[in-house]
Amino acid sequence: MQAQSDEQLMAMLAAGETAALEILVQRYHRMLLGYLYRFVGGDRSLAEDLVQETFLRVLRQQHHTMPESFKAWLYAIATNLARDHLRSADCRHMAAVPEEDWLALRDPSPDPETLVLAAEQERLLVAALGQISAEYRAALLLRYFNGLSLHEIAEALHIPLGTVKSRLSTGLRHLRPIITQKQVGVATHGTD
Amino acid sequence: MEPIDVIAGKLRELDLPAEEIDALAPVALLFSRGQPPEPTTADTRQLVAYLSSVMPARSPVRQAIRAHQQRQGAGVRGLLATARTQVSLFGLDFWLVSALVTLVGAVVVLSNVGDGLSGQEVLLRASGPFLAYLGTVIAFRGMQRRVLECELVCLPSPLQLALARLVIVLGYDVALGLALSLALWAGGAEQVLALTLSWLMPLFLVTGLALLLSLRLSVQVAASLAYAGWLAVVALSATSSLQALSLTPLAEALLGGIGLALLAIALLRLQTNMHRLLPRF
């Protein structure tokens, strides 16, 4: 069953195969958590809740919507949920990430220097992403973190291919000075 | 972590100038360098366990029906099996009236063999689509019978049901058409092929049009509109001053093709449009 495509697994899921659900979750849990974690500004528990809600929606909507591309559909659901959450009245600010969360980041190599560097880069990226609009953030994460193709992003975000390209290039242009500024800030802070 | 050349390749897809690619590549690279939290195996197992517990359960009856369907297969065999379950929808009156209309058509055409082709064609053009009208109204009257909701939630999809019913209606009508051709040929009628086309092609056109219209209108109204529209065309083409509208066999074959195309469009849109027919509160 591991060799089945996502769409085949969805069809099996619709037929009541629990094993198909397990494989789909195993395939997407990590990347979905990473996507939502970065999208909502580094709040791990919120990202985990959204991951769970995303899979629940998949289960609920499987009979109504037969997606052309499961991956695009999954990220469309996740993006909508995250966007709705950020728009909601009780969430006016991006969550501040506790310091221990950064330090608890997992890394395959136990080298403490690499761990600190990766944590620093993650913190920098999440903070910078929080300063650009959600549209750019979603497109950038889907392309450069989750590895979706331009067509899949267009499908997931329900926008034309040209808009995907412009969101990616504009998003990167917006992100660049923010990251540079933060890197300078970190370097200055480090030398103080 | 993605190598810089992979990132540069992704940036080239955005049609950016080379110097901008160089400037933006380090920013894009950060997405794969940082490390967001990863779920542990236990986290994934816990999530699967939770999702499995809320997964909609299937009743034993549905499971048995599905298993039976899977044994039957999804291809032509499955379609014919579904069609067999739908035969009882068509009462005796449908089979008899359709046969009677065909028979009357054959008799009238054969009794006027010497009167020229156009009169016979007009009669067949008017009577053939009547069978389409009859078939559509009887096969797709779920709403009228207040069982459309049941049809929409039963295991075969609306598309499978529509296909199965069309197999019955069109299969029977085509069989009657072949019987008509044989009768005309045996009766010594001229241009049997042209006469058969005059009967069958409008039938396809009216069926396709009726089914397409039925996605927006009630089946009764849709079938009536399609048939009435076709009768108007026949009446116009039969009027002496409008002989230019007379249909050649080629034009009729084209009409049949259009009918089949409409049928295909209607079937493709069926799944997403059926809900429009549900009663509104």
Coordinates of C-alpha atoms in Angstrom, one line a residue:
Chain A
M1 CA 0.0 0.0 0.0
Q2 CA 3.0 2.3 0.6
A3 CA 3.5 2.5 -3.2
Q4 CA 0.0 3.8 -3.9
S5 CA -0.4 7.5 -4.9
D6 CA -2.1 9.9 -2.6
E7 CA -5.2 10.0 -4.8
Q8 CA -5.4 6.2 -4.7
L9 CA -5.1 6.2 -0.9
M10 CA -7.9 8.8 -0.8
A11 CA -10.1 6.5 -2.8
M12 CA -9.2 3.7 -0.4
L13 CA -9.9 5.9 2.6
A14 CA -13.3 6.7 1.1
A15 CA -14.0 3.0 1.0
G16 CA -13.2 2.8 4.7
E17 CA -9.6 1.6 4.7
T18 CA -8.1 2.9 7.9
A19 CA -4.6 1.8 6.8
A20 CA -4.8 4.4 4.0
L21 CA -5.3 7.1 6.5
E22 CA -2.2 6.0 8.5
I23 CA -0.1 6.2 5.3
L24 CA -1.4 9.6 4.4
V25 CA -0.8 10.9 7.9
Q26 CA 2.8 9.5 7.9
R27 CA 3.5 11.1 4.5
Y28 CA 2.3 14.5 5.4
H29 CA 2.5 15.0 9.2
R30 CA 6.0 16.4 9.3
M31 CA 5.7 18.7 6.3
L32 CA 2.3 19.9 7.3
L33 CA 3.4 20.7 10.9
G34 CA 6.4 22.6 9.6
Y35 CA 4.3 24.5 7.1
L36 CA 1.7 25.5 9.7
Y37 CA 4.3 26.2 12.4
R38 CA 6.0 28.7 10.1
F39 CA 2.7 30.1 8.8
V40 CA 1.3 30.9 12.2
G41 CA 4.5 32.5 13.5
G42 CA 6.2 29.7 15.4
D43 CA 3.4 28.5 17.7
R44 CA 3.9 24.7 17.9
S45 CA 0.8 23.8 19.9
L46 CA -1.4 25.9 17.6
A47 CA 0.3 24.3 14.5
E48 CA -0.4 20.9 16.0
D49 CA -4.0 21.8 16.5
L50 CA -4.3 23.0 13.0
V51 CA -2.6 19.8 11.6
Q52 CA -5.2 17.7 13.4
E53 CA -8.1 20.0 12.2
T54 CA -6.7 19.7 8.6
F55 CA -6.8 15.9 8.7
L56 CA -10.3 16.0 10.2
R57 CA -11.5 18.2 7.3
V58 CA -9.9 15.7 4.9
L59 CA -11.9 12.9 6.6
R60 CA -15.1 15.0 6.6
Q61 CA -14.9 16.3 3.0
Q62 CA -13.6 13.1 1.3
H63 CA -17.0 12.1 0.0
H64 CA -17.9 15.6 -1.3
T65 CA -14.7 16.7 -2.9
M66 CA -12.6 14.4 -5.1
P67 CA -9.4 16.4 -5.4
E68 CA -7.3 16.3 -8.6
S69 CA -4.2 16.6 -6.5
F70 CA -4.4 15.4 -2.9
K71 CA -1.3 17.4 -1.9
A72 CA -2.7 20.7 -3.3
W73 CA -6.1 20.0 -1.6
L74 CA -4.5 19.2 1.7
Y75 CA -2.4 22.4 1.7
A76 CA -5.5 24.4 0.6
I77 CA -7.4 23.2 3.6
A78 CA -4.4 23.8 5.9
T79 CA -3.9 27.3 4.5
N80 CA -7.5 28.2 4.8
L81 CA -7.6 27.0 8.4
A82 CA -4.5 28.9 9.4
R83 CA -5.6 32.1 7.6
D84 CA -9.0 31.9 9.3
H85 CA -7.3 31.5 12.6
L86 CA -5.1 34.5 12.0
R87 CA -8.0 36.6 10.9
S88 CA -10.1 35.7 14.0
A89 CA -10.7 38.4 16.6
D90 CA -8.8 36.6 19.3
C91 CA -5.6 36.4 17.4
R92 CA -4.5 39.9 16.6
H93 CA -0.8 39.3 17.1
M94 CA 1.5 36.5 16.0
A95 CA 2.3 34.3 18.9
A96 CA 5.6 35.0 20.6
V97 CA 7.7 31.9 20.7
P98 CA 9.0 30.8 24.1
E99 CA 12.7 30.6 24.2
E100 CA 12.6 26.9 25.3
D101 CA 10.7 26.0 22.1
W102 CA 13.6 27.3 20.0
L103 CA 16.0 25.3 22.1
A104 CA 13.9 22.2 21.9
L105 CA 14.1 22.1 18.1
R106 CA 15.1 18.7 16.9
D107 CA 18.1 18.2 14.8
P108 CA 19.5 15.0 13.4
S109 CA 23.1 16.0 14.3
P110 CA 23.7 16.4 17.9
D111 CA 26.4 19.1 17.3
P112 CA 25.4 21.9 19.6
E113 CA 26.9 24.6 17.3
T114 CA 24.8 23.4 14.4
L115 CA 21.8 23.2 16.7
V116 CA 22.1 26.7 17.8
L117 CA 22.7 28.0 14.2
A118 CA 19.6 26.1 12.9
A119 CA 17.5 27.4 15.7
E120 CA 18.8 30.9 15.0
Q121 CA 18.0 30.7 11.3
E122 CA 14.6 29.3 12.1
R123 CA 13.8 32.1 14.5
L124 CA 15.0 34.6 12.0
L125 CA 12.9 33.1 9.2
V126 CA 9.7 32.8 11.3
A127 CA 10.1 36.4 12.6
A128 CA 10.6 37.7 9.0
L129 CA 7.7 35.7 7.6
G130 CA 5.5 37.2 10.3
Q131 CA 6.1 40.6 8.8
I132 CA 4.9 39.9 5.3
S133 CA 1.3 39.3 4.3
A134 CA -0.2 35.8 4.6
E135 CA -0.6 35.5 0.8
Y136 CA 3.1 35.8 0.2
R137 CA 3.9 33.7 3.2
A138 CA 1.8 30.8 2.0
A139 CA 3.2 30.9 -1.5
L140 CA 6.8 31.1 -0.3
L141 CA 6.4 28.3 2.2
L142 CA 4.7 26.0 -0.2
R143 CA 7.4 26.5 -2.8
Y144 CA 10.6 26.7 -0.9
F145 CA 9.8 24.6 2.2
N146 CA 7.1 22.1 1.1
G147 CA 8.4 21.8 -2.5
L148 CA 5.1 22.1 -4.3
S149 CA 5.2 22.9 -8.0
L150 CA 3.9 26.2 -9.3
H151 CA 0.8 24.4 -10.6
E152 CA 0.2 22.8 -7.3
I153 CA 0.5 26.1 -5.5
A154 CA -1.9 27.7 -8.0
E155 CA -4.4 24.9 -7.2
A156 CA -3.9 25.0 -3.5
L157 CA -4.3 28.8 -3.2
H158 CA -6.9 29.0 -6.0
I159 CA -4.9 31.6 -7.9
P160 CA -3.7 31.7 -11.5
L161 CA -0.1 30.6 -12.3
G162 CA 1.0 34.1 -13.1
T163 CA -0.2 35.3 -9.7
V164 CA 1.8 32.5 -8.1
K165 CA 5.0 33.7 -9.8
S166 CA 4.4 37.3 -8.9
R167 CA 3.6 36.4 -5.2
L168 CA 6.8 34.4 -5.0
S169 CA 9.0 37.1 -6.5
T170 CA 7.4 39.9 -4.6
G171 CA 7.4 37.9 -1.4
L172 CA 11.1 37.2 -1.7
R173 CA 11.7 40.9 -2.5
H174 CA 9.8 41.9 0.7
L175 CA 11.5 39.3 2.8
R176 CA 15.0 40.2 1.7
P177 CA 15.5 43.6 3.5
I178 CA 13.7 42.3 6.6
I179 CA 16.0 39.3 6.9
T180 CA 19.1 41.5 6.2
Q181 CA 18.0 43.9 8.9
K182 CA 17.4 41.1 11.4
Q183 CA 20.8 39.5 10.5
V184 CA 22.5 42.9 11.1
G185 CA 20.6 43.2 14.4
V186 CA 21.6 39.7 15.5
A187 CA 25.3 40.4 14.6
T188 CA 25.2 43.8 16.4
H189 CA 23.6 42.2 19.4
G190 CA 26.2 39.4 19.3
T191 CA 29.1 41.9 19.4
D192 CA 27.7 44.0 22.2
Chain B
M1 CA 18.9 21.4 2.8
E2 CA 18.5 22.2 -0.9
P3 CA 21.6 23.0 -2.9
I4 CA 22.0 26.6 -4.2
D5 CA 21.7 25.5 -7.8
V6 CA 18.3 23.9 -7.1
I7 CA 17.1 27.1 -5.5
A8 CA 18.5 29.1 -8.4
G9 CA 16.6 26.8 -10.8
K10 CA 13.4 27.5 -8.9
L11 CA 14.0 31.2 -9.1
R12 CA 14.7 31.1 -12.8
E13 CA 11.1 29.8 -13.2
L14 CA 9.9 33.2 -12.0
D15 CA 11.5 34.9 -15.0
L16 CA 13.7 37.1 -12.8
P17 CA 16.9 38.7 -14.1
A18 CA 20.2 36.9 -13.2
E19 CA 21.4 39.6 -10.7
E20 CA 18.1 39.4 -8.8
I21 CA 18.3 35.6 -8.7
D22 CA 21.7 35.9 -7.1
A23 CA 20.3 38.4 -4.6
L24 CA 17.2 36.4 -3.7
A25 CA 18.7 32.9 -3.6
P26 CA 20.1 33.2 -0.1
V27 CA 16.6 34.3 1.1
A28 CA 14.9 31.3 -0.6
L29 CA 17.6 29.0 0.8
L30 CA 16.7 29.9 4.4
F31 CA 13.4 28.0 4.0
S32 CA 15.3 24.7 3.8
R33 CA 18.0 25.7 6.3
G34 CA 16.0 26.5 9.3
Q35 CA 14.5 23.6 11.2
P36 CA 10.9 23.7 12.2
P37 CA 9.8 21.2 14.8
E38 CA 9.2 17.7 13.7
P39 CA 6.6 15.3 15.0
T40 CA 7.9 12.2 16.8
T41 CA 6.8 8.7 15.7
A42 CA 4.6 8.7 18.9
D43 CA 3.0 12.1 17.8
T44 CA 2.1 10.6 14.4
R45 CA 0.8 7.4 16.0
Q46 CA -1.3 9.4 18.4
L47 CA -2.7 11.6 15.6
V48 CA -3.6 8.5 13.6
A49 CA -5.3 6.9 16.6
Y50 CA -7.4 10.0 17.1
L51 CA -8.4 10.3 13.5
S52 CA -9.2 6.6 13.3
S53 CA -11.5 7.1 16.3
V54 CA -13.5 9.8 14.6
M55 CA -13.5 8.3 11.1
P56 CA -17.1 7.8 10.0
A57 CA -18.1 4.2 10.5
R58 CA -19.8 2.2 7.8
S59 CA -22.8 0.1 8.6
P60 CA -22.5 -3.6 7.9
V61 CA -25.1 -3.3 5.2
R62 CA -23.1 -0.7 3.3
Q63 CA -20.0 -2.7 3.7
A64 CA -21.7 -5.8 2.3
I65 CA -23.1 -3.8 -0.7
R66 CA -19.7 -2.3 -1.4
A67 CA -18.0 -5.7 -1.2
H68 CA -20.7 -7.0 -3.6
Q69 CA -20.0 -4.0 -6.0
Q70 CA -16.3 -4.6 -5.9
R71 CA -16.8 -8.2 -6.8
Q72 CA -18.9 -7.1 -9.8
G73 CA -16.1 -4.8 -11.0
A74 CA -16.3 -1.2 -12.1
G75 CA -16.3 -1.6 -15.9
V76 CA -19.0 -2.5 -18.4
R77 CA -20.0 -5.5 -16.3
G78 CA -20.7 -3.2 -13.3
L79 CA -22.6 -0.7 -15.5
L80 CA -24.8 -3.5 -16.9
A81 CA -25.4 -4.9 -13.4
T82 CA -26.5 -1.4 -12.3
A83 CA -28.6 -1.1 -15.5
R84 CA -30.3 -4.4 -14.6
T85 CA -31.3 -3.0 -11.2
Q86 CA -32.9 0.1 -12.9
V87 CA -35.0 -1.8 -15.5
S88 CA -38.0 -1.9 -13.0
L89 CA -38.1 1.9 -13.2
F90 CA -39.5 1.6 -16.7
G91 CA -43.0 0.3 -16.5
L92 CA -44.7 -1.8 -19.1
D93 CA -46.2 1.3 -20.6
F94 CA -42.8 2.7 -21.6
W95 CA -41.8 -0.5 -23.4
L96 CA -45.2 -0.8 -25.2
V97 CA -45.6 2.9 -26.1
S98 CA -42.1 3.1 -27.5
A99 CA -42.6 -0.1 -29.6
L100 CA -46.0 1.1 -30.7
V101 CA -44.7 4.5 -31.8
T102 CA -42.0 2.7 -33.8
L103 CA -44.5 0.3 -35.3
V104 CA -46.9 3.1 -36.3
G105 CA -44.0 5.0 -37.9
A106 CA -43.0 1.9 -39.9
V107 CA -46.5 1.2 -41.0
V108 CA -47.2 4.8 -42.0
V109 CA -43.9 5.1 -43.9
L110 CA -44.5 1.8 -45.7
S111 CA -48.1 2.6 -46.6
N112 CA -46.8 5.8 -48.3
V113 CA -43.8 4.3 -50.1
G114 CA -44.6 6.0 -53.4
D115 CA -45.2 9.4 -51.9
G116 CA -41.6 10.5 -51.9
L117 CA -39.0 10.7 -49.2
S118 CA -39.6 14.1 -47.5
G119 CA -43.1 13.2 -46.1
Q120 CA -41.8 10.0 -44.6
E121 CA -38.7 11.7 -43.2
V122 CA -40.9 14.4 -41.5
L123 CA -42.9 11.7 -39.8
L124 CA -39.9 9.8 -38.6
R125 CA -38.2 13.0 -37.4
A126 CA -41.2 13.8 -35.3
S127 CA -41.8 10.3 -33.9
G128 CA -38.1 9.3 -33.1
P129 CA -37.5 12.1 -30.6
F130 CA -40.8 11.3 -28.9
L131 CA -39.2 8.2 -27.6
A132 CA -36.3 10.3 -26.3
Y133 CA -38.9 12.5 -24.6
L134 CA -40.6 9.5 -23.1
G135 CA -37.4 7.8 -22.0
T136 CA -36.0 11.0 -20.3
V137 CA -39.2 11.8 -18.5
I138 CA -39.5 8.2 -17.1
A139 CA -35.8 7.6 -16.4
F140 CA -35.0 10.8 -14.5
R141 CA -38.2 11.5 -12.5
G142 CA -36.5 11.1 -9.1
M143 CA -37.6 14.6 -8.0
Q144 CA -41.1 14.1 -9.2
R145 CA -41.3 10.9 -7.2
R146 CA -39.7 12.5 -4.2
V147 CA -36.8 10.0 -4.2
L148 CA -34.1 12.3 -5.5
E149 CA -32.4 12.6 -2.1
C150 CA -32.3 8.8 -1.9
E151 CA -30.8 8.6 -5.4
L152 CA -28.1 11.1 -4.4
V153 CA -27.0 9.2 -1.4
C154 CA -27.2 5.6 -2.7
L155 CA -24.0 3.8 -3.4
P156 CA -23.9 4.1 -7.2
S157 CA -23.2 7.8 -7.9
P158 CA -25.7 9.9 -9.8
L159 CA -23.4 9.6 -12.8
Q160 CA -23.5 5.8 -12.6
L161 CA -27.2 5.8 -12.3
A162 CA -27.7 8.2 -15.2
L163 CA -25.4 6.1 -17.4
A164 CA -27.2 2.9 -16.4
R165 CA -30.6 4.4 -17.3
L166 CA -29.3 5.8 -20.5
V167 CA -28.0 2.4 -21.4
I168 CA -31.5 1.1 -21.1
V169 CA -33.3 4.0 -22.8
L170 CA -30.9 4.4 -25.7
G171 CA -30.2 0.7 -26.0
Y172 CA -33.9 0.0 -26.4
D173 CA -34.4 3.0 -28.8
V174 CA -31.5 1.9 -30.9
A175 CA -32.8 -1.6 -31.0
L176 CA -36.2 -0.3 -32.1
G177 CA -34.4 1.8 -34.7
L178 CA -32.7 -1.3 -36.1
A179 CA -36.0 -3.1 -36.1
L180 CA -37.5 -0.2 -38.0
S181 CA -34.7 -0.3 -40.6
L182 CA -35.2 -4.0 -41.1
A183 CA -39.0 -3.4 -41.5
L184 CA -38.4 -0.6 -44.0
W185 CA -35.9 -2.6 -45.9
A186 CA -38.2 -5.6 -46.0
G187 CA -41.1 -3.4 -47.0
G188 CA -39.2 -2.1 -50.0
A189 CA -38.8 1.4 -48.8
E190 CA -36.2 3.6 -50.7
Q191 CA -33.2 5.0 -48.9
V192 CA -33.5 3.0 -45.7
L193 CA -30.3 4.5 -44.3
A194 CA -31.6 8.1 -44.7
L195 CA -34.9 7.2 -43.1
T196 CA -33.2 5.5 -40.2
L197 CA -31.0 8.5 -39.7
S198 CA -34.1 10.7 -39.7
W199 CA -35.4 8.7 -36.8
L200 CA -32.3 8.0 -34.8
M201 CA -30.3 11.2 -35.0
P202 CA -33.0 13.6 -33.7
L203 CA -33.6 11.1 -31.0
F204 CA -30.0 11.5 -29.8
L205 CA -30.2 15.3 -30.1
V206 CA -33.4 15.5 -28.1
T207 CA -32.1 13.1 -25.4
G208 CA -28.8 15.1 -25.1
L209 CA -30.6 18.5 -25.0
A210 CA -33.3 17.2 -22.5
L211 CA -30.7 15.8 -20.1
L212 CA -28.6 19.0 -20.3
L213 CA -31.6 21.2 -19.6
S214 CA -32.7 18.9 -16.8
L215 CA -29.6 20.1 -14.8
R216 CA -31.3 23.5 -14.5
L217 CA -35.0 22.7 -15.0
S218 CA -37.3 19.9 -13.9
V219 CA -37.1 16.9 -16.1
Q220 CA -40.6 17.2 -17.4
V221 CA -40.0 20.9 -18.4
A222 CA -36.6 20.1 -19.9
A223 CA -37.8 17.1 -22.0
S224 CA -40.9 19.1 -23.1
L225 CA -38.8 22.1 -24.1
A226 CA -36.3 19.9 -26.0
Y227 CA -39.0 18.0 -27.9
A228 CA -41.1 21.1 -28.6
G229 CA -38.0 22.9 -29.9
W230 CA -37.3 20.0 -32.2
L231 CA -40.9 19.8 -33.4
A232 CA -40.7 23.5 -34.3
V233 CA -37.5 22.9 -36.4
V234 CA -39.3 20.0 -38.1
A235 CA -42.4 22.1 -38.8
L236 CA -40.2 24.9 -40.2
S237 CA -38.3 22.6 -42.4
A238 CA -41.5 21.0 -43.7
T239 CA -43.1 24.3 -44.7
S240 CA -42.9 24.7 -48.4
S241 CA -41.5 28.2 -48.2
L242 CA -38.7 27.0 -46.0
Q243 CA -37.5 24.0 -47.9
A244 CA -34.0 25.3 -47.7
L245 CA -34.0 24.2 -44.0
S246 CA -34.5 20.5 -45.1
L247 CA -31.9 18.3 -43.5
T248 CA -29.6 16.2 -45.5
P249 CA -28.5 12.8 -44.1
L250 CA -25.1 14.4 -43.4
A251 CA -26.7 17.3 -41.5
E252 CA -28.7 14.8 -39.6
A253 CA -25.6 12.8 -38.7
L254 CA -24.1 16.0 -37.5
L255 CA -27.2 16.7 -35.3
G256 CA -26.9 13.2 -33.8
G257 CA -23.2 14.0 -33.1
I258 CA -24.2 17.3 -31.4
G259 CA -26.8 15.3 -29.4
L260 CA -24.2 12.9 -28.2
A261 CA -21.8 15.7 -27.3
L262 CA -24.6 17.4 -25.3
L263 CA -25.2 14.1 -23.6
A264 CA -21.5 13.8 -22.7
I265 CA -21.5 17.4 -21.3
A266 CA -24.6 16.7 -19.3
L267 CA -23.1 13.6 -17.8
L268 CA -19.9 15.4 -17.0
R269 CA -21.8 18.1 -15.2
L270 CA -24.3 15.8 -13.6
Q271 CA -22.3 15.1 -10.4
T272 CA -21.9 18.8 -9.5
N273 CA -25.3 20.0 -10.7
M274 CA -27.8 17.4 -9.3
H275 CA -28.2 19.3 -6.0
R276 CA -29.9 22.2 -7.9
L277 CA -32.9 19.9 -8.4
L278 CA -33.4 19.3 -4.7
P279 CA -36.3 21.1 -3.1
R280 CA -35.5 24.5 -1.6
F281 CA -36.7 25.5 1.8

